PDB file of C-alpha atoms in Angstrom:
ATOM      1  CA  MET A 752       0.758   0.029   0.324  1.00 41.00           C
ATOM      2  CA  LYS A 753       1.676   3.326  -0.888  1.00 40.00           C
ATOM      3  CA  ARG A 754       1.540   6.108   1.816  1.00 41.00           C
ATOM      4  CA  LEU A 755       1.934   9.585   1.494  1.00 40.00           C
ATOM      5  CA  VAL A 756       4.608  10.933   3.850  1.00 38.00           C
ATOM      6  CA  LEU A 757       2.746  13.937   4.426  1.00 38.00           C
ATOM      7  CA  ALA A 758      -0.413  11.968   6.039  1.00 38.00           C
ATOM      8  CA  THR A 759      -0.705  13.269   9.421  1.00 34.00           C
ATOM      9  CA  ILE A 760      -2.995  15.502  10.924  1.00 31.00           C
ATOM     10  CA  THR A 761      -0.868  17.353  13.088  1.00 32.00           C
ATOM     11  CA  VAL A 762       0.612  18.191   9.727  1.00 33.00           C
ATOM     12  CA  LEU A 763      -2.587  19.062   8.337  1.00 34.00           C
ATOM     13  CA  LEU A 764      -4.184  21.086  11.555  1.00 31.00           C
ATOM     14  CA  CYS A 765      -0.694  23.168  10.403  1.00 35.00           C
ATOM     15  CA  LEU A 766      -1.648  24.218   6.731  1.00 35.00           C
ATOM     16  CA  GLY A 767       1.638  27.004   6.080  1.00 38.00           C
ATOM     17  CA  ALA A 768       3.512  26.371   3.517  1.00 37.00           C
ATOM     18  CA  ARG A 769       5.832  29.111   1.953  1.00 35.00           C
ATOM     19  CA  ALA A 770       7.221  29.832  -1.896  1.00 36.00           C
ATOM     20  CA  GLN A 771      10.445  27.998  -2.748  1.00 38.00           C
ATOM     21  CA  GLY A 772      12.314  29.457  -5.766  1.00 37.00           C
ATOM     22  CA  ARG A 773      10.943  30.189  -9.246  1.00 38.00           C
ATOM     23  CA  GLN A 774       9.308  28.390 -11.205  1.00 42.00           C
ATOM     24  CA  ASP A 775      10.916  25.218 -12.554  1.00 44.00           C
ATOM     25  CA  ALA A 776      10.152  25.587 -16.303  1.00 37.00           C
ATOM     26  CA  ILE A 777       9.793  21.494 -16.771  1.00 44.00           C
ATOM     27  CA  ASP A 778       6.913  21.806 -14.578  1.00 65.00           C
ATOM     28  CA  THR A 779       3.445  22.575 -15.619  1.00 92.00           C
ATOM     29  CA  ALA A 780      -0.117  22.232 -13.945  1.00 96.00           C
ATOM     30  CA  GLU A 781      -1.691  20.189 -16.585  1.00 95.00           C
ATOM     31  CA  GLN A 782       1.931  18.392 -16.482  1.00 96.00           C
ATOM     32  CA  VAL A 783       1.367  17.691 -12.823  1.00 97.00           C
ATOM     33  CA  VAL A 784      -2.197  16.817 -12.979  1.00 97.00           C
ATOM     34  CA  GLN A 785      -1.414  14.275 -15.404  1.00 97.00           C
ATOM     35  CA  ARG A 786       0.645  12.414 -14.153  1.00 97.00           C
ATOM     36  CA  TYR A 787      -1.103  12.408 -10.952  1.00 98.00           C
ATOM     37  CA  TYR A 788      -3.964  10.491 -12.540  1.00 98.00           C
ATOM     38  CA  ASN A 789      -1.406   8.545 -15.022  1.00 98.00           C
ATOM     39  CA  ILE A 790      -0.753   7.213 -10.991  1.00 98.00           C
ATOM     40  CA  LEU A 791      -3.744   6.151 -11.017  1.00 98.00           C
ATOM     41  CA  ASN A 792      -4.201   4.630 -13.902  1.00 98.00           C
ATOM     42  CA  TYR A 793      -7.655   4.668 -14.066  1.00 98.00           C
ATOM     43  CA  ASP A 794      -7.688   3.625 -17.581  1.00 97.00           C
ATOM     44  CA  GLY A 795      -7.035   0.656 -15.971  1.00 97.00           C
ATOM     45  CA  LEU A 796     -10.426   0.129 -14.398  1.00 98.00           C
ATOM     46  CA  ARG A 797     -11.374  -2.930 -15.533  1.00 98.00           C
ATOM     47  CA  HIS A 798     -14.777  -4.159 -17.557  1.00 97.00           C
ATOM     48  CA  ASP A 799     -15.518  -7.173 -17.253  1.00 98.00           C
ATOM     49  CA  SER A 800     -16.598  -6.137 -13.348  1.00 98.00           C
ATOM     50  CA  ILE A 801     -17.978  -3.489 -11.272  1.00 98.00           C
ATOM     51  CA  LEU A 802     -15.797  -1.364  -9.441  1.00 98.00           C
ATOM     52  CA  TYR A 803     -17.278  -1.244  -5.264  1.00 98.00           C
ATOM     53  CA  ILE A 804     -16.545   1.069  -2.795  1.00 98.00           C
ATOM     54  CA  GLU A 805     -17.408   1.302   0.355  1.00 98.00           C
ATOM     55  CA  THR A 806     -16.743   4.097   2.585  1.00 98.00           C
ATOM     56  CA  ILE A 807     -17.050   4.906   6.068  1.00 98.00           C
ATOM     57  CA  SER A 808     -17.435   8.608   7.259  1.00 98.00           C
ATOM     58  CA  TYR A 809     -17.352  10.034  10.765  1.00 97.00           C
ATOM     59  CA  LYS A 810     -16.959  13.459  12.582  1.00 96.00           C
ATOM     60  CA  ARG A 811     -13.942  13.813  15.165  1.00 97.00           C
ATOM     61  CA  SER A 812     -16.584  15.466  17.270  1.00 97.00           C
ATOM     62  CA  ASN A 813     -18.588  11.653  17.780  1.00 96.00           C
ATOM     63  CA  PRO A 814     -16.629   9.201  15.949  1.00 96.00           C
ATOM     64  CA  SER A 815     -19.119   7.022  17.199  1.00 96.00           C
ATOM     65  CA  ASP A 816     -21.874   7.836  14.629  1.00 96.00           C
ATOM     66  CA  THR A 817     -21.235   6.579  11.577  1.00 98.00           C
ATOM     67  CA  ALA A 818     -22.762   7.168   7.923  1.00 98.00           C
ATOM     68  CA  ILE A 819     -21.870   5.063   4.949  1.00 98.00           C
ATOM     69  CA  LEU A 820     -21.538   5.990   1.409  1.00 98.00           C
ATOM     70  CA  LYS A 821     -21.934   3.016  -0.850  1.00 98.00           C
ATOM     71  CA  ARG A 822     -20.588   3.333  -5.040  1.00 98.00           C
ATOM     72  CA  TRP A 823     -20.748   1.185  -7.775  1.00 98.00           C
ATOM     73  CA  PHE A 824     -18.912   2.383 -11.113  1.00 98.00           C
ATOM     74  CA  LEU A 825     -18.319   0.495 -14.719  1.00 98.00           C
ATOM     75  CA  PRO A 826     -16.722   2.016 -17.368  1.00 97.00           C
ATOM     76  CA  PRO A 827     -17.231   4.039 -18.796  1.00 96.00           C
ATOM     77  CA  THR A 828     -20.980   6.018 -17.567  1.00 96.00           C
ATOM     78  CA  ARG A 829     -22.416   3.642 -15.605  1.00 98.00           C
ATOM     79  CA  PHE A 830     -22.274   5.157 -11.845  1.00 98.00           C
ATOM     80  CA  ARG A 831     -24.615   4.232  -9.106  1.00 98.00           C
ATOM     81  CA  ALA A 832     -23.765   6.521  -4.950  1.00 98.00           C
ATOM     82  CA  GLU A 833     -25.968   5.842  -2.618  1.00 98.00           C
ATOM     83  CA  LEU A 834     -25.461   7.174   1.446  1.00 98.00           C
ATOM     84  CA  TRP A 835     -26.893   5.479   4.495  1.00 98.00           C
ATOM     85  CA  HIS A 836     -26.801   6.328   7.904  1.00 97.00           C
ATOM     86  CA  GLY A 837     -27.299   2.842   9.958  1.00 96.00           C
ATOM     87  CA  ASP A 838     -30.703   1.677   8.479  1.00 96.00           C
ATOM     88  CA  THR A 839     -31.705   4.506   6.458  1.00 97.00           C
ATOM     89  CA  LEU A 840     -30.886   5.209   2.391  1.00 97.00           C
ATOM     90  CA  LEU A 841     -30.425   9.409   3.412  1.00 97.00           C
ATOM     91  CA  GLU A 842     -29.450  10.388  -0.319  1.00 97.00           C
ATOM     92  CA  GLY A 843     -28.535   8.772  -3.651  1.00 97.00           C
ATOM     93  CA  CYS A 844     -28.160   8.890  -7.473  1.00 98.00           C
ATOM     94  CA  TYR A 845     -27.130   6.654 -10.149  1.00 98.00           C
ATOM     95  CA  THR A 846     -27.088   6.496 -14.482  1.00 98.00           C
ATOM     96  CA  ASP A 847     -27.132   3.737 -17.191  1.00 98.00           C
ATOM     97  CA  GLY A 848     -25.117   5.818 -19.147  1.00 96.00           C
ATOM     98  CA  LYS A 849     -27.950   6.287 -21.450  1.00 96.00           C
ATOM     99  CA  GLU A 850     -31.329   6.853 -20.577  1.00 97.00           C
ATOM    100  CA  ILE A 851     -31.681   6.288 -16.844  1.00 98.00           C
ATOM    101  CA  TYR A 852     -31.064   9.419 -14.258  1.00 98.00           C
ATOM    102  CA  ARG A 853     -32.305   8.715 -10.903  1.00 98.00           C
ATOM    103  CA  GLU A 854     -32.244  10.853  -7.780  1.00 98.00           C
ATOM    104  CA  TYR A 855     -32.692   9.808  -3.702  1.00 98.00           C
ATOM    105  CA  ARG A 856     -33.927  11.852  -1.482  1.00 96.00           C
ATOM    106  CA  LEU A 857     -34.851  11.294   2.037  1.00 96.00           C
ATOM    107  CA  GLY A 858     -37.660  13.730   3.281  1.00 93.00           C
ATOM    108  CA  ILE A 859     -37.443  15.464  -0.172  1.00 94.00           C
ATOM    109  CA  LEU A 860     -38.495  13.830  -3.170  1.00 90.00           C
ATOM    110  CA  ASP A 861     -40.623  11.251  -3.650  1.00 85.00           C
ATOM    111  CA  GLY A 862     -38.674   7.368  -3.425  1.00 94.00           C
ATOM    112  CA  TRP A 863     -36.503   7.123  -6.335  1.00 97.00           C
ATOM    113  CA  THR A 864     -37.194  10.104  -8.934  1.00 97.00           C
ATOM    114  CA  ARG A 865     -36.549  10.369 -12.355  1.00 97.00           C
ATOM    115  CA  VAL A 866     -34.552  13.047 -12.822  1.00 97.00           C
ATOM    116  CA  ALA A 867     -33.004  14.803 -16.141  1.00 97.00           C
ATOM    117  CA  GLN A 868     -29.775  14.653 -17.452  1.00 96.00           C
ATOM    118  CA  SER A 869     -28.192  18.212 -16.243  1.00 94.00           C
ATOM    119  CA  ARG A 870     -29.827  17.642 -12.204  1.00 95.00           C
ATOM    120  CA  TYR A 871     -27.980  14.068 -12.633  1.00 97.00           C
ATOM    121  CA  TYR A 872     -24.413  15.586 -13.416  1.00 93.00           C
ATOM    122  CA  VAL A 873     -24.956  18.264 -10.817  1.00 90.00           C
ATOM    123  CA  LEU A 874     -25.226  15.466  -7.920  1.00 93.00           C
ATOM    124  CA  GLU A 875     -22.955  12.968  -9.203  1.00 95.00           C
ATOM    125  CA  PRO A 876     -19.169  15.536  -8.997  1.00 93.00           C
ATOM    126  CA  GLY A 877     -20.028  14.986  -5.492  1.00 92.00           C
ATOM    127  CA  TYR A 878     -19.951  11.513  -5.089  1.00 96.00           C
ATOM    128  CA  ASP A 879     -16.868  10.997  -7.943  1.00 97.00           C
ATOM    129  CA  PHE A 880     -13.968   9.254  -6.481  1.00 97.00           C
ATOM    130  CA  ARG A 881     -11.587  10.092  -9.257  1.00 96.00           C
ATOM    131  CA  GLY A 882     -12.093  14.007  -7.886  1.00 95.00           C
ATOM    132  CA  ALA A 883     -12.868  16.667  -9.600  1.00 94.00           C
ATOM    133  CA  LEU A 884      -9.905  16.911 -11.342  1.00 97.00           C
ATOM    134  CA  HIS A 885     -10.591  14.438 -13.402  1.00 96.00           C
ATOM    135  CA  SER A 886     -13.593  16.346 -15.466  1.00 94.00           C
ATOM    136  CA  ARG A 887     -11.684  19.364 -15.496  1.00 95.00           C
ATOM    137  CA  VAL A 888     -11.594  19.472 -19.262  1.00 94.00           C
ATOM    138  CA  ALA A 889     -15.406  19.256 -19.459  1.00 92.00           C
ATOM    139  CA  ASP A 890     -15.800  22.050 -16.109  1.00 91.00           C
ATOM    140  CA  ALA A 891     -13.933  24.773 -18.202  1.00 92.00           C
ATOM    141  CA  ALA A 892     -11.380  24.903 -15.177  1.00 93.00           C
ATOM    142  CA  THR A 893      -8.209  26.826 -15.271  1.00 93.00           C
ATOM    143  CA  LEU A 894      -5.024  25.523 -14.117  1.00 95.00           C
ATOM    144  CA  THR A 895      -2.017  27.939 -13.008  1.00 95.00           C
ATOM    145  CA  TYR A 896       0.947  26.529 -11.672  1.00 96.00           C
ATOM    146  CA  LYS A 897       2.053  27.953  -8.871  1.00 94.00           C
ATOM    147  CA  GLY A 898       6.057  26.406  -8.517  1.00 93.00           C
ATOM    148  CA  LEU A 899       7.976  24.133  -6.657  1.00 93.00           C
ATOM    149  CA  TRP A 900       7.179  24.891  -2.361  1.00 92.00           C
ATOM    150  CA  ASP A 901       8.682  23.771   0.466  1.00 93.00           C
ATOM    151  CA  TYR A 902       5.743  21.878   2.929  1.00 92.00           C
ATOM    152  CA  ASN A 903       7.205  21.248   6.579  1.00 90.00           C
ATOM    153  CA  GLY A 904      10.331  19.737   4.271  1.00 91.00           C
ATOM    154  CA  HIS A 905       8.928  18.349   2.414  1.00 91.00           C
ATOM    155  CA  LYS A 906       9.189  19.947  -1.781  1.00 95.00           C
ATOM    156  CA  VAL A 907       5.692  20.094  -2.934  1.00 97.00           C
ATOM    157  CA  HIS A 908       4.174  21.085  -6.657  1.00 96.00           C
ATOM    158  CA  ARG A 909       1.562  23.965  -6.087  1.00 96.00           C
ATOM    159  CA  VAL A 910      -1.379  24.498  -8.936  1.00 97.00           C
ATOM    160  CA  PHE A 911      -4.455  26.942  -8.511  1.00 96.00           C
ATOM    161  CA  VAL A 912      -7.585  26.086  -9.794  1.00 95.00           C
ATOM    162  CA  ASP A 913     -10.265  28.074 -11.012  1.00 93.00           C
ATOM    163  CA  THR A 914     -13.406  26.363 -12.031  1.00 91.00           C
ATOM    164  CA  PRO A 915     -16.444  28.545 -13.001  1.00 87.00           C
ATOM    165  CA  TYR A 916     -19.067  28.703 -10.423  1.00 84.00           C
ATOM    166  CA  LYS A 917     -16.761  27.745  -7.284  1.00 86.00           C
ATOM    167  CA  TYR A 918     -14.466  28.384  -5.496  1.00 89.00           C
ATOM    168  CA  CYS A 919     -11.022  28.362  -6.118  1.00 92.00           C
ATOM    169  CA  ARG A 920      -8.512  25.874  -4.989  1.00 95.00           C
ATOM    170  CA  ASN A 921      -4.863  25.149  -3.900  1.00 97.00           C
ATOM    171  CA  TYR A 922      -3.548  21.559  -4.800  1.00 98.00           C
ATOM    172  CA  LEU A 923      -0.647  20.115  -3.406  1.00 98.00           C
ATOM    173  CA  PHE A 924       1.307  17.115  -4.626  1.00 98.00           C
ATOM    174  CA  GLU A 925       4.348  15.759  -3.560  1.00 97.00           C
ATOM    175  CA  ALA A 926       6.972  16.207  -5.697  1.00 96.00           C
ATOM    176  CA  GLU A 927       8.598  12.487  -5.304  1.00 94.00           C
ATOM    177  CA  SER A 928       6.242  10.589  -5.321  1.00 96.00           C
ATOM    178  CA  GLY A 929       3.695  12.587  -7.982  1.00 97.00           C
ATOM    179  CA  LEU A 930       0.553  12.459  -5.888  1.00 98.00           C
ATOM    180  CA  LEU A 931      -1.885  14.570  -5.007  1.00 98.00           C
ATOM    181  CA  PHE A 932      -2.183  15.155  -0.502  1.00 98.00           C
ATOM    182  CA  LEU A 933      -3.734  18.169   0.413  1.00 98.00           C
ATOM    183  CA  ILE A 934      -6.624  20.535  -1.277  1.00 97.00           C
ATOM    184  CA  GLU A 935      -6.370  23.962   0.189  1.00 96.00           C
ATOM    185  CA  GLU A 936     -10.044  25.405  -0.574  1.00 91.00           C
ATOM    186  CA  THR A 937      -9.741  29.357  -1.167  1.00 90.00           C
ATOM    187  CA  LYS A 938     -12.436  32.221  -0.375  1.00 84.00           C
ATOM    188  CA  GLN A 939     -11.593  33.744  -3.062  1.00 84.00           C
ATOM    189  CA  HIS A 940     -14.392  32.953  -6.249  1.00 79.00           C
ATOM    190  CA  SER A 941     -13.711  32.090 -10.174  1.00 74.00           C
ATOM    191  CA  GLU A 942     -14.130  35.252 -12.186  1.00 68.00           C
ATOM    192  CA  TYR A 943     -18.081  33.944 -13.200  1.00 63.00           C
ATOM    193  CA  SER A 944     -20.331  36.703 -11.503  1.00 53.00           C
ATOM    194  CA  ASN A 945     -23.494  34.553 -11.439  1.00 57.00           C
ATOM    195  CA  HIS A 946     -22.577  32.014  -9.189  1.00 60.00           C
ATOM    196  CA  GLN A 947     -23.693  31.540  -6.304  1.00 64.00           C
ATOM    197  CA  ALA A 948     -22.148  30.668  -1.764  1.00 69.00           C
ATOM    198  CA  TYR A 949     -22.336  27.624  -0.548  1.00 71.00           C
ATOM    199  CA  ASP A 950     -20.590  25.824   2.263  1.00 78.00           C
ATOM    200  CA  HIS A 951     -16.821  23.977   1.442  1.00 81.00           C
ATOM    201  CA  PRO A 952     -14.394  22.547   3.392  1.00 90.00           C
ATOM    202  CA  ASP A 953     -11.412  24.536   4.643  1.00 94.00           C
ATOM    203  CA  TRP A 954      -9.697  21.423   2.948  1.00 96.00           C
ATOM    204  CA  HIS A 955      -9.875  18.056   1.799  1.00 97.00           C
ATOM    205  CA  ALA A 956      -6.409  15.930   2.918  1.00 98.00           C
ATOM    206  CA  TYR A 957      -5.344  12.696   1.026  1.00 98.00           C
ATOM    207  CA  HIS A 958      -3.987  10.629   3.836  1.00 98.00           C
ATOM    208  CA  GLU A 959      -3.598   7.008   1.603  1.00 98.00           C
ATOM    209  CA  TYR A 960      -3.548   5.025  -1.542  1.00 98.00           C
ATOM    210  CA  GLU A 961      -5.334   1.805  -2.039  1.00 97.00           C
ATOM    211  CA  PRO A 962      -3.930  -0.291  -5.002  1.00 98.00           C
ATOM    212  CA  LEU A 963      -6.427  -2.626  -6.538  1.00 98.00           C
ATOM    213  CA  GLY A 964      -5.363  -4.607  -9.452  1.00 96.00           C
ATOM    214  CA  ALA A 965      -3.598  -1.731 -12.294  1.00 96.00           C
ATOM    215  CA  VAL A 966      -5.406   1.157  -9.954  1.00 98.00           C
ATOM    216  CA  LEU A 967      -4.663   3.114  -7.459  1.00 98.00           C
ATOM    217  CA  LEU A 968      -7.780   4.232  -5.057  1.00 98.00           C
ATOM    218  CA  PRO A 969      -8.154   7.062  -2.395  1.00 98.00           C
ATOM    219  CA  SER A 970      -8.733   4.888   1.072  1.00 98.00           C
ATOM    220  CA  VAL A 971      -8.090   7.495   3.834  1.00 98.00           C
ATOM    221  CA  GLU A 972      -9.227  10.752   3.383  1.00 98.00           C
ATOM    222  CA  SER A 973     -10.457  13.808   5.907  1.00 98.00           C
ATOM    223  CA  TYR A 974     -11.555  17.266   5.801  1.00 97.00           C
ATOM    224  CA  GLN A 975     -12.528  20.032   7.968  1.00 96.00           C
ATOM    225  CA  MET A 976     -15.886  21.868   8.324  1.00 93.00           C
ATOM    226  CA  ASP A 977     -17.469  24.598  10.323  1.00 91.00           C
ATOM    227  CA  ASN A 978     -14.368  23.777  12.612  1.00 92.00           C
ATOM    228  CA  ASP A 979     -14.861  19.911  12.634  1.00 96.00           C
ATOM    229  CA  VAL A 980     -12.737  17.212  10.942  1.00 98.00           C
ATOM    230  CA  VAL A 981     -14.864  14.177   9.525  1.00 97.00           C
ATOM    231  CA  PHE A 982     -13.380  11.608   8.668  1.00 98.00           C
ATOM    232  CA  HIS A 983     -13.981   8.940   5.389  1.00 98.00           C
ATOM    233  CA  PHE A 984     -11.719   5.286   5.162  1.00 98.00           C
ATOM    234  CA  SER A 985     -12.792   3.407   1.863  1.00 98.00           C
ATOM    235  CA  HIS A 986     -12.293  -0.276   0.635  1.00 98.00           C
ATOM    236  CA  SER A 987     -12.520  -1.019  -2.521  1.00 98.00           C
ATOM    237  CA  LYS A 988     -13.298  -3.763  -5.004  1.00 98.00           C
ATOM    238  CA  TYR A 989     -14.328  -5.490  -7.601  1.00 98.00           C
ATOM    239  CA  ILE A 990     -17.875  -7.401  -8.316  1.00 98.00           C
ATOM    240  CA  PRO A 991     -19.367  -9.749 -10.812  1.00 98.00           C
ATOM    241  CA  LEU A 992     -21.436  -7.919 -13.138  1.00 98.00           C
ATOM    242  CA  ASP A 993     -25.100  -6.717 -12.372  1.00 98.00           C
ATOM    243  CA  MET A 994     -26.865  -4.133 -14.864  1.00 97.00           C
ATOM    244  CA  LYS A 995     -29.820  -3.826 -12.682  1.00 98.00           C
ATOM    245  CA  ILE A 996     -27.509  -2.036  -9.796  1.00 98.00           C
ATOM    246  CA  PHE A 997     -27.649   0.620 -12.719  1.00 98.00           C
ATOM    247  CA  THR A 998     -31.702   0.276 -14.219  1.00 98.00           C
ATOM    248  CA  LYS A 999     -33.632  -0.603 -10.734  1.00 97.00           C
ATOM    249  CA  ASP A1000     -34.863   1.480  -7.791  1.00 96.00           C
TER     250      ASP A1000
END
């Protein structure tokens, strides 16, 4: 299992990074990000089985109160996500990648409900295990390389990301491994004026990655929001093909 050198909560709660030298002409933002996704190798996901990811989440302030996020993915576009608290389904969505787009929200929708494709693709990114940078081209995100930095004694690449209608973010990648370990969410909006303010974390950390066959998947994450820290522990596996997962409530 690959581990991040910087992945400790002590480090994460001290988010001080200072600029170190000038930009290396060899490195660009896209090169840093593409190197990261080459390491994860999501193109290597199997097509003869369904990727299943189960994530247990809890807050530091109340570790006994857990939620479980279940996700199923079959390349290229079949996807399903369900967020459970105990025996209660709180929310979810799924698609067959062609014509079925369904959403569930406890107490708001009357069971699983058909939604427009545009509505579905507003929901799905929040559940996507591949991260926001995976859809950077479709999202019209602008990436700016901010150079090689020193982060608590470790060399990191810093990439500033400006995505329409979202808060701007700083992505920090370990220079040695190429892995993303921290996202700092700023208070700066994109230049687009018709955005809507929304609650967002102060930072999102990636502590560990788990190999599954030819790919590498995030397995331990955390983020800080409303002065509390939320932890995610994920386990991934392949399960036999079952198309009903993407077509039936």
